mmCIF file of C-alpha atoms and ligand atoms in Angstrom:
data_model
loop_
_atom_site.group_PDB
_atom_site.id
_atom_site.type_symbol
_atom_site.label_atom_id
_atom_site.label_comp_id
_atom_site.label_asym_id
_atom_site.label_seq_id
_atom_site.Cartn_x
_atom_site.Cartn_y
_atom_site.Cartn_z
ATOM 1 C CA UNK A 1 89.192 135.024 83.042
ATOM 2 C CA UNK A 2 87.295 132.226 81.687
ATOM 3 C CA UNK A 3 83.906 131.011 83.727
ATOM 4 C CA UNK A 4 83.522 127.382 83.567
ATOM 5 C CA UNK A 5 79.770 126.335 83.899
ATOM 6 C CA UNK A 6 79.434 123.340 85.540
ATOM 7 C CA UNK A 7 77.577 120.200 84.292
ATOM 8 C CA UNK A 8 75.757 118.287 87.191
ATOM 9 C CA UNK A 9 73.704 116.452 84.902
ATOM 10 C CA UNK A 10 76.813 114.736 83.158
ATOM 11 C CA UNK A 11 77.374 112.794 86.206
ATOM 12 C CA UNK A 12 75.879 109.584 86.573
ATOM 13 C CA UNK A 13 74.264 109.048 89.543
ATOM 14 C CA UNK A 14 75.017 105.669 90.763
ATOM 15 C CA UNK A 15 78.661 105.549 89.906
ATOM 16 C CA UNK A 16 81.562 106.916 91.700
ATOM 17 C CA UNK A 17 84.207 109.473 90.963
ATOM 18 C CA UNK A 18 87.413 110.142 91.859
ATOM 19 C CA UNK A 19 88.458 113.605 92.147
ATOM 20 C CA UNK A 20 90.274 112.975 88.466
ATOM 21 C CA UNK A 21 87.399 111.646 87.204
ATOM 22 C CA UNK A 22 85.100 114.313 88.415
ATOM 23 C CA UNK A 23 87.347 117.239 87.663
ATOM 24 C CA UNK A 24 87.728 115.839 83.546
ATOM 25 C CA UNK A 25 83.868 115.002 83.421
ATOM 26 C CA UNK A 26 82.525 118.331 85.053
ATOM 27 C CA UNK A 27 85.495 120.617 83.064
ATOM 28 C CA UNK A 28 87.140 121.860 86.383
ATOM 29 C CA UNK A 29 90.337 121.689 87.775
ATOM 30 C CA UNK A 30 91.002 118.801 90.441
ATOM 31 C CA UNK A 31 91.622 121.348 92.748
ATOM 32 C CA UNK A 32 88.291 123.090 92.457
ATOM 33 C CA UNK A 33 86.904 119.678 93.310
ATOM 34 C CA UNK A 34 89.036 119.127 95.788
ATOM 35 C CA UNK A 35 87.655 122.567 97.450
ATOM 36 C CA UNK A 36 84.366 121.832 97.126
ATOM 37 C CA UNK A 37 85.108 119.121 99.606
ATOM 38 C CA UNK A 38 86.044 121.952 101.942
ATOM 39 C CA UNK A 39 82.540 123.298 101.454
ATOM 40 C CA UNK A 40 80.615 120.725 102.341
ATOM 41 C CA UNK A 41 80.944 117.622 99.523
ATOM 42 C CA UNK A 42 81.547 114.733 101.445
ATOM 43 C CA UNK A 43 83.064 111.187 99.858
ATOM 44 C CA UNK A 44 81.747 108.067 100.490
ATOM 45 C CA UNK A 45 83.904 107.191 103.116
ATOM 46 C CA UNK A 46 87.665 107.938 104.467
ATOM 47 C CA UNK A 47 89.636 105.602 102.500
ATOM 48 C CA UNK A 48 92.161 106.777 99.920
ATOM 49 C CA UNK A 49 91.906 107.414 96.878
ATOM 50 C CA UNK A 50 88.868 109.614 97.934
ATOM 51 C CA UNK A 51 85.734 108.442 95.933
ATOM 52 C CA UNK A 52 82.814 110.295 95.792
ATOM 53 C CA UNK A 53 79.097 109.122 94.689
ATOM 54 C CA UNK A 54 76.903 110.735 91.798
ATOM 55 C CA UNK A 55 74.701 111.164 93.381
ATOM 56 C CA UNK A 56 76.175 113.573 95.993
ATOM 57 C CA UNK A 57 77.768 115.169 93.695
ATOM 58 C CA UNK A 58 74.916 116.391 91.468
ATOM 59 C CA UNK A 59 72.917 117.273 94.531
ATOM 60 C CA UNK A 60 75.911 119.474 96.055
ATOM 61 C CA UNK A 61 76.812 121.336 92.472
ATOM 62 C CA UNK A 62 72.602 121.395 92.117
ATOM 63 C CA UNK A 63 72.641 123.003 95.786
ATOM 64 C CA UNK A 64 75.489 125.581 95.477
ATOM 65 C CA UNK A 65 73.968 126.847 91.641
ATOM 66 C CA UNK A 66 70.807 127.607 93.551
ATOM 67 C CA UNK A 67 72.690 129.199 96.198
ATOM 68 C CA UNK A 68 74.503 131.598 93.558
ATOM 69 C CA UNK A 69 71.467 132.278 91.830
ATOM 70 C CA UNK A 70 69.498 133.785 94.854
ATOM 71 C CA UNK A 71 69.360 137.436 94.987
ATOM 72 C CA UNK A 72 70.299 139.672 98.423
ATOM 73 C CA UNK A 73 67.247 140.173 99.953
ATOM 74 C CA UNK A 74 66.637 143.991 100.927
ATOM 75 C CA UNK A 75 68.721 144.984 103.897
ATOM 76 C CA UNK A 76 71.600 142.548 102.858
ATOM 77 C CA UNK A 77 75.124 142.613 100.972
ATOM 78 C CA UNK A 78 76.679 139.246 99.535
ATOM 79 C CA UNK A 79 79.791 138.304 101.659
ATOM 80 C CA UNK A 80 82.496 136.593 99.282
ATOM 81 C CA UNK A 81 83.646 135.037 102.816
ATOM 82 C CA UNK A 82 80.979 133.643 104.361
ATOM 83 C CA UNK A 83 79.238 132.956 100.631
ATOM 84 C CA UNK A 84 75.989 134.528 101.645
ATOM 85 C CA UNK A 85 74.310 137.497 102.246
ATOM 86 C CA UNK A 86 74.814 139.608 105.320
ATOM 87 C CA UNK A 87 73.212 142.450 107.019
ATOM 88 C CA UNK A 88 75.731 145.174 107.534
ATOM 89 C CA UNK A 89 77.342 145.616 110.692
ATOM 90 C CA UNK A 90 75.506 147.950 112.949
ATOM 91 C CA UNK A 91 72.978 148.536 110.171
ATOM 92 C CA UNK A 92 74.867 150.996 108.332
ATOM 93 C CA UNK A 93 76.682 151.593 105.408
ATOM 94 C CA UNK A 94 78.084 153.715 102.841
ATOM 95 C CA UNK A 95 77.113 154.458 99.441
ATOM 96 C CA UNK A 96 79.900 155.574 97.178
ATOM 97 C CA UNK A 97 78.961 157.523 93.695
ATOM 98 C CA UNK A 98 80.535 156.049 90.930
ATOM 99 C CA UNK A 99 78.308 158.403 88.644
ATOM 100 C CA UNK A 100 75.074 160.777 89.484
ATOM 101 C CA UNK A 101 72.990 157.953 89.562
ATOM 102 C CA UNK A 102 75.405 154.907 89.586
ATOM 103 C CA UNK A 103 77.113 153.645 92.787
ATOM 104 C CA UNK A 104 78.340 150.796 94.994
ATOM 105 C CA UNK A 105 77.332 150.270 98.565
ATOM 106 C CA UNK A 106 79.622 149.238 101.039
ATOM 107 C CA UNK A 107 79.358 147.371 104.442
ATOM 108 C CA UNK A 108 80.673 145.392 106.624
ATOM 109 C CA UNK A 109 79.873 141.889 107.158
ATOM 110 C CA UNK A 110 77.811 141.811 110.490
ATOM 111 C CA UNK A 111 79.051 138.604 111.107
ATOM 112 C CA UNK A 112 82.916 138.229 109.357
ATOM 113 C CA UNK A 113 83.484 141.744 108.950
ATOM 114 C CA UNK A 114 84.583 141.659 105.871
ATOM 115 C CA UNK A 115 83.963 144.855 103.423
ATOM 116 C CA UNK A 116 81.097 143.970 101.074
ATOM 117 C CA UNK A 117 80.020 145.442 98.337
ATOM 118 C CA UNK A 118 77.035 146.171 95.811
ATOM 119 C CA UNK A 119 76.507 148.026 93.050
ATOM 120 C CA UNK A 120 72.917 149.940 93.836
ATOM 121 C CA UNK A 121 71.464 153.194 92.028
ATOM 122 C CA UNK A 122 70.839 156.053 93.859
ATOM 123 C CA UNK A 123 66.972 155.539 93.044
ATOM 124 C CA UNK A 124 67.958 152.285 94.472
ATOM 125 C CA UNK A 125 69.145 153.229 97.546
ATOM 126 C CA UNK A 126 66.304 153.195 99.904
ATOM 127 C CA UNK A 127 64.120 149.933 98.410
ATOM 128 C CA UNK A 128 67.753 148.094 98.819
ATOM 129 C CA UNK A 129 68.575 149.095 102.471
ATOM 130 C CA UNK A 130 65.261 149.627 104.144
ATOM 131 C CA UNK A 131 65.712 151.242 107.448
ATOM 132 C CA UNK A 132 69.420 151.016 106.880
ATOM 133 C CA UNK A 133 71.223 154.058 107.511
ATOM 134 C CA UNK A 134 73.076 154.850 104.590
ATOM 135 C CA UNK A 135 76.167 157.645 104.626
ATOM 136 C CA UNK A 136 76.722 159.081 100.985
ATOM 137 C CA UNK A 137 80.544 159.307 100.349
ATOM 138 C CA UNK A 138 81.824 161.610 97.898
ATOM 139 C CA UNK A 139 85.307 161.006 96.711
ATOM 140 C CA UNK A 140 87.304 157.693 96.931
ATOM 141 C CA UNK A 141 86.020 154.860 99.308
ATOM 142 C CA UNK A 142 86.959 154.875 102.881
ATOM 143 C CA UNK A 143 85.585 152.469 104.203
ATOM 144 C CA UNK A 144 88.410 149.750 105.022
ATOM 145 C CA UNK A 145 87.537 148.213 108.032
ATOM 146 C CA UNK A 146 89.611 150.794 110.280
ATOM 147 C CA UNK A 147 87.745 154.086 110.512
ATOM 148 C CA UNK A 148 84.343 152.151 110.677
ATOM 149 C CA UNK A 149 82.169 152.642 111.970
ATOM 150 C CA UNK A 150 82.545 156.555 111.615
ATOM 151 C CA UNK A 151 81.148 158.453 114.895
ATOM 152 C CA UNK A 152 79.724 161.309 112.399
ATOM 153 C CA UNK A 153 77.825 160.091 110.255
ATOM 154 C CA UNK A 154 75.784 162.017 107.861
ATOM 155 C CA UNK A 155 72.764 161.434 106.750
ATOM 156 C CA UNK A 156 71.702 160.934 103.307
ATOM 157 C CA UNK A 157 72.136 164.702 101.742
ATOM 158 C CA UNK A 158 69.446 163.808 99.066
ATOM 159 C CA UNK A 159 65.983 163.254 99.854
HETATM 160 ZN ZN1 LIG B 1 80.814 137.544 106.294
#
């Protein structure tokens, strides 16, 4: 899988693009630009073929690169549907070792409920989900959206 960077600085700002001409000059498919319209890129106005200004579309690609850069703050998982980070649904989750020390947390989006996930240490653990209680899982994940929350949960059997 090849991951296109995107150029927001190749666009001029006071011209307009067409989705064509935005997908060749940025190196994306149309159809990425045509989803980025779906996430908030709006065109200058609703006539066809849709046109869309420079500089709108160098501040949204400027806007959503920021957005990818910014780290989960403690107590949060990234949710791939909502495109930001969540607390975990009831404020717990589960911690599955992938190794001793290696290991992937896994939560539920408090407000999609979709499964997230993040790859956390064991060291890890307790800076990255403050006050979070945290069930370690040995063996293959469980967690699918069915049997969670569990009514037994363990605490952590470590420290
Ligand atoms: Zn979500």
């Amino acid at each position: 899988m090849s991951r296109r960077r995107t150029t927001p600085r190749a666009i001029k700002l006071h011209r307009t693009y067409s989705v064509e001409e935005a997908a060749r000059v940025l190196g994306v498919h149309k159809n990425s630009v045509r989803a980025w319209r779906a996430q908030g890129l709006r065109p200058i106005d609703d006539s066809r073929p849709v046109l869309f200004l420079g500089s709108e579309l160098r501040v949204f690609l400027e806007r959503r690169r920021a957005g990818r850069k910014r780290p989960c703050r403690p107590g949060t998982v990234y949710c791939f549907r909502c495109r930001e980070p969540r607390e975990p649904a009831l404020g717990m989750v589960d911690w599955n070792p992938s190794t001793a020390r290696r290991g992937n947390i896994m939560a539920l989006c408090s407000v999609c409920e979709t499964p997230m996930f993040r790859s956390v240490s064991r060291d890890q653990l307790a800076a990255v989900m403050p006050g979070i209680q945290v069930r370690i899982v040995e063996g293959p994940p469980r967690l699918d959206g069915k049997h969670f929350p569990s009514q037994n949960c363990d605490k952590p059997k470590d420290r």
